[in-house]
mmCIF file of C-alpha atoms and ligand atoms in Angstrom:
data_model
loop_
_atom_site.group_PDB
_atom_site.id
_atom_site.type_symbol
_atom_site.label_atom_id
_atom_site.label_comp_id
_atom_site.label_asym_id
_atom_site.label_seq_id
_atom_site.Cartn_x
_atom_site.Cartn_y
_atom_site.Cartn_z
ATOM 1 C CA MET X 39 81.102 63.732 66.431
ATOM 2 C CA ILE X 40 84.143 65.905 65.822
ATOM 3 C CA LYS X 41 82.072 69.005 66.307
ATOM 4 C CA ALA X 42 80.793 67.776 69.626
ATOM 5 C CA LYS X 43 84.291 66.973 70.829
ATOM 6 C CA GLN X 44 85.566 70.371 69.857
ATOM 7 C CA SER X 45 82.811 72.173 71.621
ATOM 8 C CA SER X 46 83.267 70.126 74.768
ATOM 9 C CA ARG X 47 86.976 70.830 74.692
ATOM 10 C CA PHE X 48 86.212 74.484 74.233
ATOM 11 C CA ALA X 49 83.832 74.367 77.146
ATOM 12 C CA SER X 50 86.407 72.742 79.417
ATOM 13 C CA THR X 51 89.003 75.320 78.372
ATOM 14 C CA LEU X 52 86.566 78.020 79.400
ATOM 15 C CA ALA X 53 85.972 76.297 82.709
ATOM 16 C CA ILE X 54 89.720 76.139 83.373
ATOM 17 C CA ALA X 55 90.159 79.768 82.416
ATOM 18 C CA GLY X 56 87.330 80.659 84.754
ATOM 19 C CA ALA X 57 88.847 78.694 87.592
ATOM 20 C CA MET X 58 92.216 80.330 87.022
ATOM 21 C CA ALA X 59 90.672 83.778 87.062
ATOM 22 C CA LEU X 60 88.906 82.957 90.294
ATOM 23 C CA SER X 61 92.000 81.631 92.010
ATOM 24 C CA ALA X 62 94.013 84.610 90.804
ATOM 25 C CA CYS X 63 91.455 86.901 92.388
ATOM 26 C CA SER X 64 91.261 85.117 95.694
ATOM 27 C CA ALA X 65 95.053 84.872 95.891
ATOM 28 C CA GLU X 66 95.394 88.625 95.475
ATOM 29 C CA ALA X 67 92.488 89.702 97.622
ATOM 30 C CA PRO X 68 94.159 89.587 101.055
ATOM 31 C CA GLU X 69 97.032 91.808 99.906
ATOM 32 C CA VAL X 70 94.891 94.548 98.393
ATOM 33 C CA VAL X 71 93.929 97.201 100.877
ATOM 34 C CA GLU X 72 90.493 98.259 99.849
ATOM 35 C CA GLU X 73 90.364 101.993 99.630
ATOM 36 C CA GLU X 74 86.906 103.399 99.319
ATOM 37 C CA GLY X 75 86.415 106.853 97.973
ATOM 38 C CA ILE X 76 88.969 109.592 97.511
ATOM 39 C CA ALA X 77 92.193 109.213 99.453
ATOM 40 C CA GLY X 78 92.608 112.051 101.920
ATOM 41 C CA VAL X 79 88.925 112.925 102.235
ATOM 42 C CA THR X 80 87.422 112.806 105.726
ATOM 43 C CA ILE X 81 83.710 113.254 106.382
ATOM 44 C CA GLU X 82 82.476 113.578 109.943
ATOM 45 C CA ASN X 83 79.220 114.305 111.704
ATOM 46 C CA ALA X 84 77.140 113.538 108.603
ATOM 47 C CA ARG X 85 73.395 113.873 109.045
ATOM 48 C CA MET X 86 70.296 114.433 106.967
ATOM 49 C CA VAL X 87 67.440 116.463 108.400
ATOM 50 C CA LEU X 88 64.092 115.612 106.885
ATOM 51 C CA ALA X 89 61.522 118.270 106.016
ATOM 52 C CA PRO X 90 58.427 118.612 108.225
ATOM 53 C CA VAL X 91 56.355 117.530 105.221
ATOM 54 C CA GLU X 92 57.189 114.088 103.850
ATOM 55 C CA GLY X 93 58.690 114.239 100.372
ATOM 56 C CA ASN X 94 59.876 117.843 100.684
ATOM 57 C CA PRO X 95 63.580 118.614 100.271
ATOM 58 C CA ALA X 96 65.863 117.411 103.072
ATOM 59 C CA ALA X 97 69.093 119.118 104.118
ATOM 60 C CA ILE X 98 72.368 117.253 104.543
ATOM 61 C CA TYR X 99 75.147 118.576 106.788
ATOM 62 C CA PHE X 100 78.658 117.274 107.475
ATOM 63 C CA ASP X 101 82.221 118.327 108.211
ATOM 64 C CA PHE X 102 84.472 117.915 105.215
ATOM 65 C CA SER X 103 88.250 117.924 105.334
ATOM 66 C CA TYR X 104 90.949 116.979 102.872
ATOM 67 C CA GLU X 105 94.600 116.064 103.130
ATOM 68 C CA GLY X 106 95.714 114.931 99.703
ATOM 69 C CA ASP X 107 97.839 115.820 96.727
ATOM 70 C CA ARG X 108 95.266 116.336 94.049
ATOM 71 C CA ALA X 109 93.109 119.450 93.910
ATOM 72 C CA PHE X 110 89.438 119.124 92.998
ATOM 73 C CA SER X 111 86.103 120.856 93.457
ATOM 74 C CA LEU X 112 83.160 120.030 95.670
ATOM 75 C CA ASP X 113 80.220 120.329 93.410
ATOM 76 C CA ARG X 114 78.133 117.309 92.548
ATOM 77 C CA PHE X 115 76.338 115.077 95.012
ATOM 78 C CA SER X 116 73.854 112.270 94.787
ATOM 79 C CA VAL X 117 71.767 110.822 97.585
ATOM 80 C CA GLU X 118 70.485 107.285 97.753
ATOM 81 C CA GLY X 119 66.707 107.475 98.023
ATOM 82 C CA ALA X 120 66.453 110.985 96.565
ATOM 83 C CA GLU X 121 65.794 111.883 92.942
ATOM 84 C CA SER X 122 68.401 114.632 92.875
ATOM 85 C CA ALA X 123 70.693 116.666 95.073
ATOM 86 C CA VAL X 124 72.120 120.165 94.808
ATOM 87 C CA MET X 125 74.796 121.947 96.794
ATOM 88 C CA HIS X 126 73.212 125.007 98.416
ATOM 89 C CA GLN X 127 74.497 128.104 100.114
ATOM 90 C CA TYR X 128 72.705 131.043 101.684
ATOM 91 C CA GLY X 129 72.999 134.404 100.077
ATOM 92 C CA GLU X 130 71.124 137.609 99.660
ATOM 93 C CA TYR X 131 68.833 137.645 96.691
ATOM 94 C CA ASP X 132 65.925 139.957 96.077
ATOM 95 C CA ARG X 133 66.740 141.704 99.395
ATOM 96 C CA LYS X 134 66.135 138.503 101.315
ATOM 97 C CA VAL X 135 68.595 135.981 102.681
ATOM 98 C CA GLN X 136 67.688 132.699 101.108
ATOM 99 C CA MET X 137 69.325 129.528 99.942
ATOM 100 C CA MET X 138 70.507 129.143 96.399
ATOM 101 C CA GLU X 139 72.696 126.876 94.349
ATOM 102 C CA ALA X 140 76.307 127.163 95.516
ATOM 103 C CA LEU X 141 79.297 127.600 93.242
ATOM 104 C CA PRO X 142 81.803 124.719 93.240
ATOM 105 C CA ILE X 143 84.114 124.866 96.272
ATOM 106 C CA PRO X 144 87.801 124.499 95.351
ATOM 107 C CA VAL X 145 89.579 121.923 97.492
ATOM 108 C CA THR X 146 93.318 121.529 98.078
ATOM 109 C CA SER X 147 95.263 119.843 100.851
ATOM 110 C CA GLY X 148 94.232 121.358 104.178
ATOM 111 C CA THR X 149 90.796 122.519 103.046
ATOM 112 C CA THR X 150 87.987 122.135 105.550
ATOM 113 C CA VAL X 151 84.360 123.004 104.839
ATOM 114 C CA GLU X 152 81.575 122.878 107.370
ATOM 115 C CA PHE X 153 78.256 122.031 105.803
ATOM 116 C CA LYS X 154 75.909 123.345 108.490
ATOM 117 C CA PRO X 155 72.528 125.013 109.047
ATOM 118 C CA GLY X 156 72.425 128.528 107.595
ATOM 119 C CA ASP X 157 75.488 127.811 105.472
ATOM 120 C CA PHE X 158 76.609 125.258 102.901
ATOM 121 C CA HIS X 159 74.429 122.172 102.732
ATOM 122 C CA VAL X 160 73.343 119.541 100.270
ATOM 123 C CA MET X 161 69.653 119.686 99.426
ATOM 124 C CA ALA X 162 68.087 116.351 98.575
ATOM 125 C CA MET X 163 65.025 116.587 96.335
ATOM 126 C CA GLY X 164 62.376 113.971 95.690
ATOM 127 C CA VAL X 165 63.063 112.211 98.960
ATOM 128 C CA SER X 166 61.665 108.694 99.141
ATOM 129 C CA PRO X 167 59.270 107.964 102.017
ATOM 130 C CA GLU X 168 61.575 105.033 102.754
ATOM 131 C CA LEU X 169 64.067 107.468 104.239
ATOM 132 C CA GLN X 170 62.895 107.690 107.828
ATOM 133 C CA ALA X 171 64.307 109.319 110.940
ATOM 134 C CA GLY X 172 66.530 106.899 112.808
ATOM 135 C CA GLY X 173 67.739 105.279 109.609
ATOM 136 C CA THR X 174 70.700 106.015 107.388
ATOM 137 C CA THR X 175 71.353 106.570 103.726
ATOM 138 C CA ASP X 176 74.382 106.996 101.483
ATOM 139 C CA VAL X 177 75.590 110.254 99.979
ATOM 140 C CA THR X 178 78.053 110.250 97.101
ATOM 141 C CA LEU X 179 80.307 113.136 96.260
ATOM 142 C CA LYS X 180 81.493 113.161 92.655
ATOM 143 C CA VAL X 181 84.492 115.287 91.781
ATOM 144 C CA SER X 182 85.983 116.479 88.525
ATOM 145 C CA GLY X 183 87.721 113.565 86.871
ATOM 146 C CA GLY X 184 84.982 111.178 87.926
ATOM 147 C CA ASP X 185 86.253 110.042 91.323
ATOM 148 C CA THR X 186 83.558 109.455 93.898
ATOM 149 C CA HIS X 187 83.427 109.391 97.670
ATOM 150 C CA THR X 188 80.473 107.756 99.393
ATOM 151 C CA PHE X 189 79.592 108.281 103.031
ATOM 152 C CA THR X 190 76.728 107.354 105.307
ATOM 153 C CA VAL X 191 74.410 109.946 106.809
ATOM 154 C CA GLU X 192 72.211 109.553 109.870
ATOM 155 C CA ILE X 193 68.615 110.546 109.173
ATOM 156 C CA ARG X 194 66.929 112.900 111.633
ATOM 157 C CA ALA X 195 63.374 114.172 111.910
ATOM 158 C CA ALA X 196 62.538 117.817 111.166
ATOM 159 C CA GLY X 197 62.322 118.806 114.825
ATOM 160 C CA GLU X 198 65.513 117.114 115.975
ATOM 161 C CA GLU X 199 68.831 118.793 116.575
ATOM 162 C CA ARG X 200 70.445 119.753 113.294
HETATM 163 CU CU1 CU E 288 68.873 124.221 100.484
#
């Protein structure tokens, strides 16, 4: 009997604690300005151009700019619906201009980087057939220190404007 009482009291204490936590959350929610991503980062004109052959690597282009206090590097990306993603740049290798893995790009306040055809881009590998032209997907930039910035890219077919 005593045991049962104790456990029911314990259970009701938990329920009260839960209710308090909930009300605390909902009371605070309207005041908190939700800030997604890294403060000061602006991404514009983001698009992903699919390869002519389904499943082949797709290129992602966008205009990056930053107005913030903290310096970081552009380096690691992940793409929803792709197995992996690498930052690429074109360079001369073996007497041919071809794309290769890019070195991290240092970013400070005022930095702008154009990810564009023939230049910096993010290469998405192992692209899911679910990513279709006309749709969108999310790209996440992960910087040193672990902060992330997620943005949406428009998906275009291979033949469309890049
Ligand atoms: Cu590439």
